[in-house]
């Protein structure tokens, strides 16, 4: 406990200087809200085959199957709420003048917690995109009245506005995430297996540019050994703990 306490105090000392902060989150930050991760014990990819559900080929082969799966996921996600960890990050956005949240999650829980300065690298499950015109529309209906849903303007298939395997990330979003990663002083890496590219390279880019890396994950990842701080804890516990520590410095 003393080691964690010392690390907390050291980190709080750094945060007191109001550094430029970038936060990268993954599925693990939503685990305590009841949303399954992808590669954890009961992860989605243990139960479902990504190549049958999360690729453009799979979608055009069987859009009904893919939409049935997204409708199921939207049903789960729609019933879940952010936890204290999400709210700490939303509050830090107000405390730290240079703060950005980069997420791989499509669940929208960061927004639900009040985060605004956010880059959704892999899209958002509450958005749909017309496969002919490319227009993006928000849709929060669960269950969906029509599967597969169609564009009301041109009748073409709508697809989830998320990034599938084999697809490029939205160029502008990735550019902003790369710029923020290479110019931050501190990068928190929370709840990601640091496995999927290009997101997994952002912490390395930050470290190469002199940033300190703070990992929060109950399990070790390829990043843990090189992180400056590695809190092997759940996000919903560690973030409030860190927030309390900076509170002792009159921040927050
Ligand atoms: N708090 C913090 N981390 C947690 C928690 C928790 N309560 N519970 C689990 N974790 C960690 C796990 O130990 C694991 O390292 O979260 C990580 C989740 O890893 P993945 O399931 O691989 O999710 P992620 O890294 O976000 O996946 C990246 O892969 O499938 C694609 O597009 C999908 O965005 C996703 C991308």
PDB file of C-alpha atoms and ligand atoms in Angstrom, residues 26-29 31-32 37-40 45 104-105 122 165 190-194 196 216-219 221 233-235, ligand 1:
ATOM      1  CA  UNK A  26     -10.483   1.161 -24.066  1.00  0.00           C
ATOM      2  CA  UNK A  27     -13.258  -1.300 -23.303  1.00  0.00           C
ATOM      3  CA  UNK A  28     -11.950  -1.895 -19.784  1.00  0.00           C
ATOM      4  CA  UNK A  29     -13.154   1.520 -18.598  1.00  0.00           C
ATOM      5  CA  UNK A  31     -16.411  -3.007 -17.745  1.00  0.00           C
ATOM      6  CA  UNK A  32     -17.587  -1.783 -14.325  1.00  0.00           C
ATOM      7  CA  UNK A  37     -14.812  -6.034 -23.060  1.00  0.00           C
ATOM      8  CA  UNK A  38     -13.567  -7.680 -26.264  1.00  0.00           C
ATOM      9  CA  UNK A  39     -10.683  -9.884 -25.160  1.00  0.00           C
ATOM     10  CA  UNK A  40     -11.386 -10.313 -21.430  1.00  0.00           C
ATOM     11  CA  UNK A  45     -14.522 -12.010 -29.202  1.00  0.00           C
ATOM     12  CA  UNK A 104     -11.543   3.383 -28.645  1.00  0.00           C
ATOM     13  CA  UNK A 105     -15.001   2.802 -27.184  1.00  0.00           C
ATOM     14  CA  UNK A 122     -13.574   3.820 -33.578  1.00  0.00           C
ATOM     15  CA  UNK A 165     -11.474  -4.519 -38.799  1.00  0.00           C
ATOM     16  CA  UNK A 190      -6.960   3.188 -19.124  1.00  0.00           C
ATOM     17  CA  UNK A 191      -8.622  -0.170 -19.787  1.00  0.00           C
ATOM     18  CA  UNK A 192      -7.022  -1.167 -23.061  1.00  0.00           C
ATOM     19  CA  UNK A 193      -5.074  -4.323 -23.932  1.00  0.00           C
ATOM     20  CA  UNK A 194      -2.856  -1.995 -26.018  1.00  0.00           C
ATOM     21  CA  UNK A 196      -5.130  -2.946 -31.622  1.00  0.00           C
ATOM     22  CA  UNK A 216      -4.599   1.810 -15.202  1.00  0.00           C
ATOM     23  CA  UNK A 217      -5.471  -1.838 -15.805  1.00  0.00           C
ATOM     24  CA  UNK A 218      -6.011  -4.776 -13.438  1.00  0.00           C
ATOM     25  CA  UNK A 219      -4.025  -6.944 -15.868  1.00  0.00           C
ATOM     26  CA  UNK A 221      -0.328  -5.282 -20.935  1.00  0.00           C
ATOM     27  CA  UNK A 233      -6.463  -1.681 -10.488  1.00  0.00           C
ATOM     28  CA  UNK A 234      -9.938  -1.178 -11.890  1.00  0.00           C
ATOM     29  CA  UNK A 235     -10.588   2.225 -13.455  1.00  0.00           C
TER      30      UNK A 235
HETATM   31  N1  LIG B   1     -10.658  -1.162 -15.339  1.00  0.00           N
HETATM   32  C1  LIG B   1      -9.591  -0.991 -16.172  1.00  0.00           C
HETATM   33  N2  LIG B   1      -9.229  -1.914 -17.114  1.00  0.00           N
HETATM   34  C2  LIG B   1      -9.958  -3.051 -17.194  1.00  0.00           C
HETATM   35  C3  LIG B   1     -11.072  -3.295 -16.347  1.00  0.00           C
HETATM   36  C4  LIG B   1     -11.401  -2.289 -15.390  1.00  0.00           C
HETATM   37  N3  LIG B   1     -12.436  -2.429 -14.563  1.00  0.00           N
HETATM   38  N4  LIG B   1     -11.590  -4.517 -16.663  1.00  0.00           N
HETATM   39  C5  LIG B   1     -10.815  -5.011 -17.687  1.00  0.00           C
HETATM   40  N5  LIG B   1      -9.834  -4.135 -17.998  1.00  0.00           N
HETATM   41  C6  LIG B   1      -8.800  -4.258 -19.033  1.00  0.00           C
HETATM   42  C7  LIG B   1      -8.417  -5.685 -19.412  1.00  0.00           C
HETATM   43  O1  LIG B   1      -7.425  -6.209 -18.546  1.00  0.00           O
HETATM   44  C8  LIG B   1      -7.905  -5.501 -20.831  1.00  0.00           C
HETATM   45  O2  LIG B   1      -6.506  -5.231 -20.830  1.00  0.00           O
HETATM   46  O3  LIG B   1      -9.315  -3.688 -20.215  1.00  0.00           O
HETATM   47  C9  LIG B   1      -8.657  -4.257 -21.340  1.00  0.00           C
HETATM   48  C10 LIG B   1      -9.700  -4.524 -22.409  1.00  0.00           C
HETATM   49  O4  LIG B   1      -9.028  -4.963 -23.555  1.00  0.00           O
HETATM   50  P1  LIG B   1      -9.845  -5.344 -24.898  1.00  0.00           P
HETATM   51  O5  LIG B   1     -10.996  -6.165 -24.553  1.00  0.00           O
HETATM   52  O6  LIG B   1      -8.840  -5.859 -25.858  1.00  0.00           O
HETATM   53  O7  LIG B   1     -10.436  -3.928 -25.386  1.00  0.00           O
HETATM   54  P2  LIG B   1      -9.705  -2.732 -26.157  1.00  0.00           P
HETATM   55  O8  LIG B   1      -8.261  -2.634 -25.804  1.00  0.00           O
HETATM   56  O9  LIG B   1     -10.525  -1.532 -25.972  1.00  0.00           O
HETATM   57  O10 LIG B   1      -9.832  -3.238 -27.684  1.00  0.00           O
HETATM   58  C11 LIG B   1      -9.402  -2.382 -28.695  1.00  0.00           C
HETATM   59  O11 LIG B   1     -10.352  -3.805 -30.367  1.00  0.00           O
HETATM   60  O12 LIG B   1     -12.082  -5.211 -30.751  1.00  0.00           O
HETATM   61  C12 LIG B   1     -11.563  -3.997 -31.105  1.00  0.00           C
HETATM   62  O13 LIG B   1     -12.601  -2.021 -31.874  1.00  0.00           O
HETATM   63  C13 LIG B   1     -12.497  -2.841 -30.769  1.00  0.00           C
HETATM   64  O14 LIG B   1     -12.002  -0.737 -29.672  1.00  0.00           O
HETATM   65  C14 LIG B   1     -11.769  -2.131 -29.636  1.00  0.00           C
HETATM   66  C15 LIG B   1     -10.316  -2.473 -29.897  1.00  0.00           C
END
